[in-house]
CSV table of C-alpha atoms and ligand atoms in Angstrom, one decimal:
chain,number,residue,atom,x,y,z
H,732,UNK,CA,-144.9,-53.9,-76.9
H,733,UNK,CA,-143.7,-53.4,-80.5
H,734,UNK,CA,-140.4,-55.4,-81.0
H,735,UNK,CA,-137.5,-52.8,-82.4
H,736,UNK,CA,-137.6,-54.2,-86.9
H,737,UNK,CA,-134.9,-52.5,-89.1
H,738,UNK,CA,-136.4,-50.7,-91.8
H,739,UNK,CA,-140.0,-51.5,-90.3
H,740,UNK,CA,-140.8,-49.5,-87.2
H,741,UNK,CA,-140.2,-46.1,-87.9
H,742,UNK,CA,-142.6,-43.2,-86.7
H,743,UNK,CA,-145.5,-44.2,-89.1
H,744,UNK,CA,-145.7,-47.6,-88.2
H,745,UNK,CA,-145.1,-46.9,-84.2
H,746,UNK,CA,-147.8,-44.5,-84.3
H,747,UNK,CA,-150.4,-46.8,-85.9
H,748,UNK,CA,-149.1,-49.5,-83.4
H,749,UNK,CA,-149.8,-47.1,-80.5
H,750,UNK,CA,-152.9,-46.2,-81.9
H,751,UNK,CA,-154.4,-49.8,-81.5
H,752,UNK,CA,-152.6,-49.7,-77.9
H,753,UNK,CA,-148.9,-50.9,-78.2
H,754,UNK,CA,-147.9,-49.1,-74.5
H,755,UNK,CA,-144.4,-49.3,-76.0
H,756,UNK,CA,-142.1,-48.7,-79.3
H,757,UNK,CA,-138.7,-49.1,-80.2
H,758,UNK,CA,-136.8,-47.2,-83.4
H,759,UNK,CA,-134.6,-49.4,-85.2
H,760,UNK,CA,-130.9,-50.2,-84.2
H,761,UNK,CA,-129.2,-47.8,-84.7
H,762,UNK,CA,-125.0,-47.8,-84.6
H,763,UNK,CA,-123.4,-45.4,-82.3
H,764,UNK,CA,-120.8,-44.6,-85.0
H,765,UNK,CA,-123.7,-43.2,-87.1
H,766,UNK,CA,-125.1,-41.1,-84.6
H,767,UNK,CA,-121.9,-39.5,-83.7
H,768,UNK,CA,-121.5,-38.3,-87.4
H,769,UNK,CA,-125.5,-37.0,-86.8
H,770,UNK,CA,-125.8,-38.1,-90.2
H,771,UNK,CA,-129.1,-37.5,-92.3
H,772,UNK,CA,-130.5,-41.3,-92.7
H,773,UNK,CA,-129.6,-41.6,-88.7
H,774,UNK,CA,-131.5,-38.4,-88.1
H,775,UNK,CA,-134.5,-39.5,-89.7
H,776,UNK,CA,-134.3,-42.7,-87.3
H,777,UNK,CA,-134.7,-40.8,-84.2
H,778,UNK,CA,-137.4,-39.0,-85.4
H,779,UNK,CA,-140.3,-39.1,-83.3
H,780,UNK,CA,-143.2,-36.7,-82.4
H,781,UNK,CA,-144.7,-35.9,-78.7
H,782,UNK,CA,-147.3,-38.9,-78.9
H,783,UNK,CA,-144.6,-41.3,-79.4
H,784,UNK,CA,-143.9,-42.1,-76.0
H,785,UNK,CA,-142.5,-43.8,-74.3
H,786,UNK,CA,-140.5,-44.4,-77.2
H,787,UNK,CA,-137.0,-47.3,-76.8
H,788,UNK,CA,-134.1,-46.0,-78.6
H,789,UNK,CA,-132.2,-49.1,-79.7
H,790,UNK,CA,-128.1,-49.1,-80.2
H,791,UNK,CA,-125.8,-50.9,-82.4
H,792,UNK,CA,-122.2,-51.0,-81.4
H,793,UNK,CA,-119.0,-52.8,-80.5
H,794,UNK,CA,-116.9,-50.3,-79.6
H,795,UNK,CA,-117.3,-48.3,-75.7
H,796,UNK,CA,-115.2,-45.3,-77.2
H,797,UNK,CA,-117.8,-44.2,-79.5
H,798,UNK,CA,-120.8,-44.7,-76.5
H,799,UNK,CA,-120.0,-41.2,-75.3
H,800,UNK,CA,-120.0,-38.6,-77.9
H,801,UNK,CA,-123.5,-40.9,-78.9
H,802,UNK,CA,-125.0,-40.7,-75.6
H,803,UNK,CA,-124.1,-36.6,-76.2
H,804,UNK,CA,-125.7,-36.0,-79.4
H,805,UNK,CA,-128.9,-37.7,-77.9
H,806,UNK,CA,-129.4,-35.8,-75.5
H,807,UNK,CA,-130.6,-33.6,-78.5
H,808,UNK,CA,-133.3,-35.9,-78.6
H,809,UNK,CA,-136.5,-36.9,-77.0
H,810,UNK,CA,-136.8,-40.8,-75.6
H,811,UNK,CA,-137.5,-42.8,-72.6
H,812,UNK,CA,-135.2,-45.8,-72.9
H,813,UNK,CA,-131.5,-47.1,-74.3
H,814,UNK,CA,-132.0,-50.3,-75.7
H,815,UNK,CA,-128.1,-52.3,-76.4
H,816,UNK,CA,-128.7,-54.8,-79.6
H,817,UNK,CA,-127.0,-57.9,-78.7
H,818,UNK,CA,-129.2,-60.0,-80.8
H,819,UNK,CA,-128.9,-58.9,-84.8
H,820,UNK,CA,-127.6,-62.2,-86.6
H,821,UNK,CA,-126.9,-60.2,-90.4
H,822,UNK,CA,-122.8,-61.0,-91.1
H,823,UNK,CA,-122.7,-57.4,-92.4
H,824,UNK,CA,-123.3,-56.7,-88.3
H,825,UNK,CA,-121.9,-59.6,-86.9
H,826,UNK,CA,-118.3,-59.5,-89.0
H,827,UNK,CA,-117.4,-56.4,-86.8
H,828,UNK,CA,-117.9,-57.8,-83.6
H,829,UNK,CA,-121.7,-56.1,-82.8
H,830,UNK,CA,-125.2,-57.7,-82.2
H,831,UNK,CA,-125.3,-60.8,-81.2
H,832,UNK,CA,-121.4,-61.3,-81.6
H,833,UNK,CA,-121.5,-59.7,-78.4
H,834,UNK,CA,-123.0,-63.0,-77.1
H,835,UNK,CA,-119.8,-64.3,-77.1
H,836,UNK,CA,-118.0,-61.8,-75.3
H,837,UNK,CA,-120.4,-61.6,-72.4
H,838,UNK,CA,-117.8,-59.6,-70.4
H,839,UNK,CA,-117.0,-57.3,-73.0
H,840,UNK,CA,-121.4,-56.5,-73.4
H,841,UNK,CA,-121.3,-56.5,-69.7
H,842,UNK,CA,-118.9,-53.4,-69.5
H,843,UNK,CA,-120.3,-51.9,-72.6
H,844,UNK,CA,-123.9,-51.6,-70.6
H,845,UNK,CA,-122.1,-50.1,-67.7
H,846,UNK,CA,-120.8,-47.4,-69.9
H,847,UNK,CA,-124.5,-46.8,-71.1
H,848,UNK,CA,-126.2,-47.1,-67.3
H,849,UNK,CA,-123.4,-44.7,-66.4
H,850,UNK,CA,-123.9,-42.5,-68.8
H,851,UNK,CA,-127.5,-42.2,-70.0
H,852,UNK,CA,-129.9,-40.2,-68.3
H,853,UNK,CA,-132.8,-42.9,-69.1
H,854,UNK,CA,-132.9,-46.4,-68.3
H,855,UNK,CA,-130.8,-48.9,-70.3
H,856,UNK,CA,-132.2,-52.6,-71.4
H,857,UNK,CA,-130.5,-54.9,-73.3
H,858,UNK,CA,-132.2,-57.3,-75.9
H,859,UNK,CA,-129.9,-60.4,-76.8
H,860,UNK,CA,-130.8,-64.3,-78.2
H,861,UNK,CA,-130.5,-67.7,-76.5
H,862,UNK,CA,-126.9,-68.0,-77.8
H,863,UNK,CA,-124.5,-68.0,-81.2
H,864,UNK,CA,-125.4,-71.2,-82.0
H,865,UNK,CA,-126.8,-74.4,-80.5
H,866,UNK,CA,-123.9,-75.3,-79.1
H,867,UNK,CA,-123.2,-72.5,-77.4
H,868,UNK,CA,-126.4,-71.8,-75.6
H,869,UNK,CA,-125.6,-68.9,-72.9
H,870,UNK,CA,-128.2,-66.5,-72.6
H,871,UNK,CA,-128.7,-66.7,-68.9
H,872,UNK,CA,-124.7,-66.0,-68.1
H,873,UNK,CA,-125.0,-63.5,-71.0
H,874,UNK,CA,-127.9,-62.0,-69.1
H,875,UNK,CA,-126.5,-62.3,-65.2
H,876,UNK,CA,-123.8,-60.2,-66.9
H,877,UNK,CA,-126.0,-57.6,-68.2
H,878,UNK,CA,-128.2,-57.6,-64.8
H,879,UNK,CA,-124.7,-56.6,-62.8
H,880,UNK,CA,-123.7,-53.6,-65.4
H,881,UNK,CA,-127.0,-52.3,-64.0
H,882,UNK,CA,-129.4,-52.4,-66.8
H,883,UNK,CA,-133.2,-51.9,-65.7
H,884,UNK,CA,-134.7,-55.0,-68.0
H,885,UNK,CA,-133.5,-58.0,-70.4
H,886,UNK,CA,-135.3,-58.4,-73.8
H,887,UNK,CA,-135.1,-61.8,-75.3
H,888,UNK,CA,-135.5,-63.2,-78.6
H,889,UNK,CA,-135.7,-67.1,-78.1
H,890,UNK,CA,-133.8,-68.1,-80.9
H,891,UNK,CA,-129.6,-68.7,-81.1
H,892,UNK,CA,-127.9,-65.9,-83.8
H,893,UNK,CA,-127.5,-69.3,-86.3
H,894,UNK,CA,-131.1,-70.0,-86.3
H,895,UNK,CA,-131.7,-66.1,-87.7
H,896,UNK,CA,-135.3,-65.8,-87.8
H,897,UNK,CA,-136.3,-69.8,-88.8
H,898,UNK,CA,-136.7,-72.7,-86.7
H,899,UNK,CA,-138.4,-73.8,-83.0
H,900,UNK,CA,-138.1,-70.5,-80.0
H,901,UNK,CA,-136.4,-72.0,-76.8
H,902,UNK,CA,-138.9,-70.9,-74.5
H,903,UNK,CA,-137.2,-73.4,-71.9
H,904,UNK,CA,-134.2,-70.7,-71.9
H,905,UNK,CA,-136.2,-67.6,-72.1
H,906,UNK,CA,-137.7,-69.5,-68.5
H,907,UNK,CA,-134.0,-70.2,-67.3
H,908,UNK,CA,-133.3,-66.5,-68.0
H,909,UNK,CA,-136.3,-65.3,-66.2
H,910,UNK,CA,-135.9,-67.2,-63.1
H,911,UNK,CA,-132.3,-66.3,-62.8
H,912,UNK,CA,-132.8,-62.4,-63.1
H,913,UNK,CA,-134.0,-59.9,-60.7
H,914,UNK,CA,-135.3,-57.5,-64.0
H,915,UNK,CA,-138.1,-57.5,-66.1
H,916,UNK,CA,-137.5,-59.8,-69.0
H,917,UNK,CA,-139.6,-59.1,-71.9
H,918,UNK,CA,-139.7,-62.2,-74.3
H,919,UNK,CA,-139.7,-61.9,-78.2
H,920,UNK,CA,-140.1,-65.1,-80.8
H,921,UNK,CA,-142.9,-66.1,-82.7
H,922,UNK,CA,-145.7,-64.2,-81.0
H,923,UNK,CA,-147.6,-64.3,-83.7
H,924,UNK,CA,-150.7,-64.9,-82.8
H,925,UNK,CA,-153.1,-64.5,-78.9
H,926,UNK,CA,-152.3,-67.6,-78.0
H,927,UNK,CA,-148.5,-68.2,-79.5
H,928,UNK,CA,-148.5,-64.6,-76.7
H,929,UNK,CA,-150.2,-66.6,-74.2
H,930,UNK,CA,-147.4,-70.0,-74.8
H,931,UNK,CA,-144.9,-67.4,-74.4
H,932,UNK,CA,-146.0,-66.0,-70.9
H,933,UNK,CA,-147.5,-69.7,-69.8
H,934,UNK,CA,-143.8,-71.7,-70.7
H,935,UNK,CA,-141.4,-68.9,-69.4
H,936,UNK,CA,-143.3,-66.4,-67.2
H,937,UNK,CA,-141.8,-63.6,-68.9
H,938,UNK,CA,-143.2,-60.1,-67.5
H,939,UNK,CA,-144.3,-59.3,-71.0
H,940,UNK,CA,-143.8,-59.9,-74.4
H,941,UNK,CA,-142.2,-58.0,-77.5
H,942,UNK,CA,-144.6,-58.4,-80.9
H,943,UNK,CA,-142.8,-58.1,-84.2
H,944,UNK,CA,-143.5,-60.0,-87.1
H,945,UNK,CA,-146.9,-60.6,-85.8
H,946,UNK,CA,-147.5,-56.9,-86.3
H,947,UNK,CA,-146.8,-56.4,-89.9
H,948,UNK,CA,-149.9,-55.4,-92.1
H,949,UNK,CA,-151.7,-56.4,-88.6
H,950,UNK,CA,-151.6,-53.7,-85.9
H,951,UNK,CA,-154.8,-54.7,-84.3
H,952,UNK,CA,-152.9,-57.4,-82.6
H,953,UNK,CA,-152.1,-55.2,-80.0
H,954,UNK,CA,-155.5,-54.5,-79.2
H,955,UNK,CA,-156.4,-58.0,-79.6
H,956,UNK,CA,-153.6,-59.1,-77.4
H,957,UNK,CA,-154.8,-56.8,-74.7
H,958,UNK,CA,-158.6,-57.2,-74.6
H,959,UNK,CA,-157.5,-61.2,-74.5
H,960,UNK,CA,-155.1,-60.4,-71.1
H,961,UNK,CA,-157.3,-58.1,-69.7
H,962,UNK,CA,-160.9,-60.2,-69.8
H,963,UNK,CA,-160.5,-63.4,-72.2
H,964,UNK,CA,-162.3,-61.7,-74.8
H,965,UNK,CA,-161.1,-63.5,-77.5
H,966,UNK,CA,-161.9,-60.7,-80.7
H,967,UNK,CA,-162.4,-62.8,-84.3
H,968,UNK,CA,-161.3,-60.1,-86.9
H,969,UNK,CA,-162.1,-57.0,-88.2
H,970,UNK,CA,-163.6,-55.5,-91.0
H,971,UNK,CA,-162.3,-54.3,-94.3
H,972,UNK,CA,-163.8,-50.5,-94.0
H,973,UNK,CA,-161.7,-51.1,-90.8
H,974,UNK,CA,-158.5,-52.5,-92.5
H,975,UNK,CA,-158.7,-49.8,-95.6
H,976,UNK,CA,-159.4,-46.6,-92.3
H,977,UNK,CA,-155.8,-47.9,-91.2
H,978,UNK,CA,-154.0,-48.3,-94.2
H,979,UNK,CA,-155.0,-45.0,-95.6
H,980,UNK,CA,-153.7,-43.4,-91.8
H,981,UNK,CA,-150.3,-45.1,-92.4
H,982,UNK,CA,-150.2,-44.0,-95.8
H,983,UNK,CA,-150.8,-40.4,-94.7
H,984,UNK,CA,-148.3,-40.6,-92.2
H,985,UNK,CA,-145.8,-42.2,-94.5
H,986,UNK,CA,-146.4,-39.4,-96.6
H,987,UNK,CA,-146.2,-37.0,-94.3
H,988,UNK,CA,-143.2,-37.7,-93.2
H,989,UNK,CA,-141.2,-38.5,-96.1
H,990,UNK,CA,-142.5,-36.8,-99.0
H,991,UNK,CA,-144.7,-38.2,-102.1
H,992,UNK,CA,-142.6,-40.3,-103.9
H,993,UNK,CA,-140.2,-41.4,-100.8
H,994,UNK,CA,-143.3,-42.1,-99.2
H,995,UNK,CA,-145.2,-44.2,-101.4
H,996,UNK,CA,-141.8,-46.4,-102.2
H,997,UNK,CA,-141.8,-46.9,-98.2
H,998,UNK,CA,-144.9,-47.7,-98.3
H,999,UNK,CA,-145.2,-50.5,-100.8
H,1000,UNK,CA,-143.9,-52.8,-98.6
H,1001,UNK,CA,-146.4,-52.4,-96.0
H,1002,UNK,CA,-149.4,-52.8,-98.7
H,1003,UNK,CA,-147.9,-55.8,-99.2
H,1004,UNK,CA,-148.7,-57.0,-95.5
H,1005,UNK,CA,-151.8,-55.4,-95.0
H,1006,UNK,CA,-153.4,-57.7,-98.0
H,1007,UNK,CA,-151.5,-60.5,-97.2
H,1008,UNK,CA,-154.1,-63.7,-98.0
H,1009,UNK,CA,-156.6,-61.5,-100.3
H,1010,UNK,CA,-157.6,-64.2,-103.0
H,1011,UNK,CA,-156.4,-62.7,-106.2
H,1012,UNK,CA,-155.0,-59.6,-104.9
H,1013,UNK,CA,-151.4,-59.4,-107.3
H,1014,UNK,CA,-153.0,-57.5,-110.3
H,1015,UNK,CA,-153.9,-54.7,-107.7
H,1016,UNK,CA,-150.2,-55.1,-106.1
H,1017,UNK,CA,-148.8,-55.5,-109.3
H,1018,UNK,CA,-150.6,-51.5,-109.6
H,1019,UNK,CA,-149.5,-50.2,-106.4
H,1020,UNK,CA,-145.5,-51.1,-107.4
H,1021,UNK,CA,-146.2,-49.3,-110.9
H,1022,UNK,CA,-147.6,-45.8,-109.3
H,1023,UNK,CA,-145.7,-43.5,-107.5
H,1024,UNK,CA,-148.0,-41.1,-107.3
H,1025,UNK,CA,-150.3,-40.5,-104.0
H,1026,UNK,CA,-153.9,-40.1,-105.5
H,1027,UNK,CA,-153.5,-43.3,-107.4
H,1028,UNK,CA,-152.2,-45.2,-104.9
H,1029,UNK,CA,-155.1,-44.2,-102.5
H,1030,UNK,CA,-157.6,-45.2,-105.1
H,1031,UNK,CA,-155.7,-48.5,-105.6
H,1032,UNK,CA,-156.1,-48.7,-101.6
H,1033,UNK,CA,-159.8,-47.8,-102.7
H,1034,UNK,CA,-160.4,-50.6,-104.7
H,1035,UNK,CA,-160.0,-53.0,-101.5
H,1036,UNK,CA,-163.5,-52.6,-101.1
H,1037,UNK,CA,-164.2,-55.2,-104.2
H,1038,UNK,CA,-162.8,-57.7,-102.0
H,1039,UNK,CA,-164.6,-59.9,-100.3
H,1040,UNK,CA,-164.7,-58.4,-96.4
H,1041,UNK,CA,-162.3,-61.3,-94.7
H,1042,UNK,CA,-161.6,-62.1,-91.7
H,1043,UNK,CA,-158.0,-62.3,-90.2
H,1044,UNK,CA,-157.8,-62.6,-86.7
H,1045,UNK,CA,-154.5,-62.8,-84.3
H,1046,UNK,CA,-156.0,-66.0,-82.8
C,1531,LIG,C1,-137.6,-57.1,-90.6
C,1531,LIG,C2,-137.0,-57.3,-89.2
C,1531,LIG,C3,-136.2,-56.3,-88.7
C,1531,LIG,C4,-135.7,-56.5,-87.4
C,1531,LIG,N1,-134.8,-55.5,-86.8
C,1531,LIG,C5,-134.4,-55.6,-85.5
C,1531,LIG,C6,-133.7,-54.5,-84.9
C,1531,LIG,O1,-133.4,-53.5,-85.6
C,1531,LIG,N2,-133.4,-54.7,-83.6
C,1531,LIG,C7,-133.7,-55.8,-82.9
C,1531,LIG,O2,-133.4,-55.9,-81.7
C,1531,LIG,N3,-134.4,-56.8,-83.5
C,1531,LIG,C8,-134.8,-56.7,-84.7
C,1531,LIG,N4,-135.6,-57.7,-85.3
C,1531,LIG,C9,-136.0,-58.9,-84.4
C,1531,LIG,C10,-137.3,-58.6,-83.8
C,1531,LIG,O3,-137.3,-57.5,-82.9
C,1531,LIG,C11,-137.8,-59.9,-83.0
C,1531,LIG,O4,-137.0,-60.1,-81.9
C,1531,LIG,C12,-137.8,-61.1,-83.9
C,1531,LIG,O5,-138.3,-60.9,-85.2
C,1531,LIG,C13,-138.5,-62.3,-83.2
C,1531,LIG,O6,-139.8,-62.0,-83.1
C,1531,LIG,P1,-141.0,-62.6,-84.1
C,1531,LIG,O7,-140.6,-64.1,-84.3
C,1531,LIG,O8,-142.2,-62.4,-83.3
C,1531,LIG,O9,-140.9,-61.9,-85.4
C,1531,LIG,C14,-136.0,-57.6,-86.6
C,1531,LIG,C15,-136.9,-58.5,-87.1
C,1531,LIG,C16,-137.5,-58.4,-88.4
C,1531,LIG,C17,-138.4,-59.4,-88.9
């Protein structure tokens, strides 16, 4: 499934994800405080459209008093899941006590996820890392805590909150998590690549896997990933009319849903991953940063096709 990325997998992106077969998509965290003000930027996070199901709506929070009058204003909203973040290692999060600060309060996240089970209407999930630090490794208490506030599956990111997003993934403890739980646990970590996915089920024999930084500028890993699963088909790329077809659809949808120059701002980014490793590609990057408007940027999109067709594959 696509892995929940602030300021990554909004609408656009989950759609174009779906569309080469992720069965499932997560918004970005979003704090409960936010939601109970319904304010504009938090609105635009839950926006989704009927054929973004089954859609995860991921939380951010620390405090059970504002869970309530969240839980209320979503009911406004369409979604098949709560996700609980107990995993985000920024300070700017992590100062007041949420993400993966919560990993050292185990107690305190287990009785917040009992306030959500009770209250949602959906099934809650919680996604949390190995531990703070390396010394304080305690995902699979963290997780036996979460199992008994009733939450219906355990995401993991194998990494500890002071590792961020660098260093080795602890599948051992993704394993110890797994074995102790009577949940789905759905591992996340450097699957980056078919068979960094197949490590990641072989080492911990998670029940499925979350795919985020492998999906940037690279959406066809979901249809990779599954072909592989399904029959060992083992699919070596894909072409550049192929790779231009996709950008132009998430440009259109950026666009659509955020306006012309919003849109192509937001979009930048994503350019940026879609041509990563094109030999001498920064004069036409260097382009799309200087335009804002859409009929440029599309024929800078265009001019893709001078490239030499590569092949990147998720292998
Ligand atoms: C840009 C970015 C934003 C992220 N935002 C979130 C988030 O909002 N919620 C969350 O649970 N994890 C978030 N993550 C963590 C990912 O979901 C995932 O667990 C992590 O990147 C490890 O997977 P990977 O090594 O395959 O990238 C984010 C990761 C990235 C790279």
């Amino acid at each position: 499934m696509l892995a929940p990325m602030a300021g990554v997998s909004d609408l656009p992106f989950r759609l174009i994800s779906r569309s080469f077969g992720a069965p499932l998509a997560f918004t970005e965290m979003i704090d409960v405080r936010a939601i109970s003000h319904r304010d504009k930027r938090t609105r635009k996070m839950l926006m989704s459209s009927p054929d973004d199901r089954p859609l995860g709506v991921q939380l951010l929070g620390a405090d059970e008093k504002y869970l309530a009058g969240a839980l209320d204003v979503l009911t406004e909203y369409d979604f098949d899941l709560l996700d609980f973040n107990a995993a985000c290692p920024t300070p700017k999060v992590t100062r007041k006590g949420k993400g993966a600060a919560l990993l050292k309060e185990p107690r305190k996240l287990g009785a917040i996820l009992k306030v959500l089970v009770d209250y949602s209407k959906v099934p809650v999930t919680v996604k949390i890392r190995t531990g703070w630090d390396e010394d304080s490794v305690n995902a699979r208490e963290v997780a036996l805590y979460a199992e008994d506030a009733g939450i219906s599956a355990l995401f993991i990111h194998g990494r500890t909150k002071a590792q961020g997003y660098n260093g080795t993934v602890d599948y051992k403890n993704i394993k110890e998590v797994k074995d102790a739980l009577k949940i789905p646990v759905i591992a996340s970590g450097d699957n980056l690549s078919l068979l960094l996915i197949k490590k990641m089920f072989n080492e911990t024999g998670c029940d499925g896997v979350a795919i985020a930084r492998g999906a940037l500028g690279n959406p066809w890993i979901f249809r990779e990933a599954i072909r592989f699963f399904q029959d060992g088909t083992l699919m070596t790329g894909f072409s550049m009319d192929e790779r231009i077809a996709t950008i132009i659809k998430h440009f259109d949808l950026v666009i659509e849903y955020n306006g012309e120059e919003r849109g192509i701002g937001i979009f930048r980014k994503f350019f940026i991953w879609y041509t990563k490793g094109l030999r001498g590609i920064k004069p036409l990057r260097d382009k799309a940063f200087r335009t804002n408007k859409k009929d440029q940027f599309l024929e800078i999109v265009e001019e893709l096709r001078t490239f030499h067709d590569f092949h990147l594959s998720s292998l």
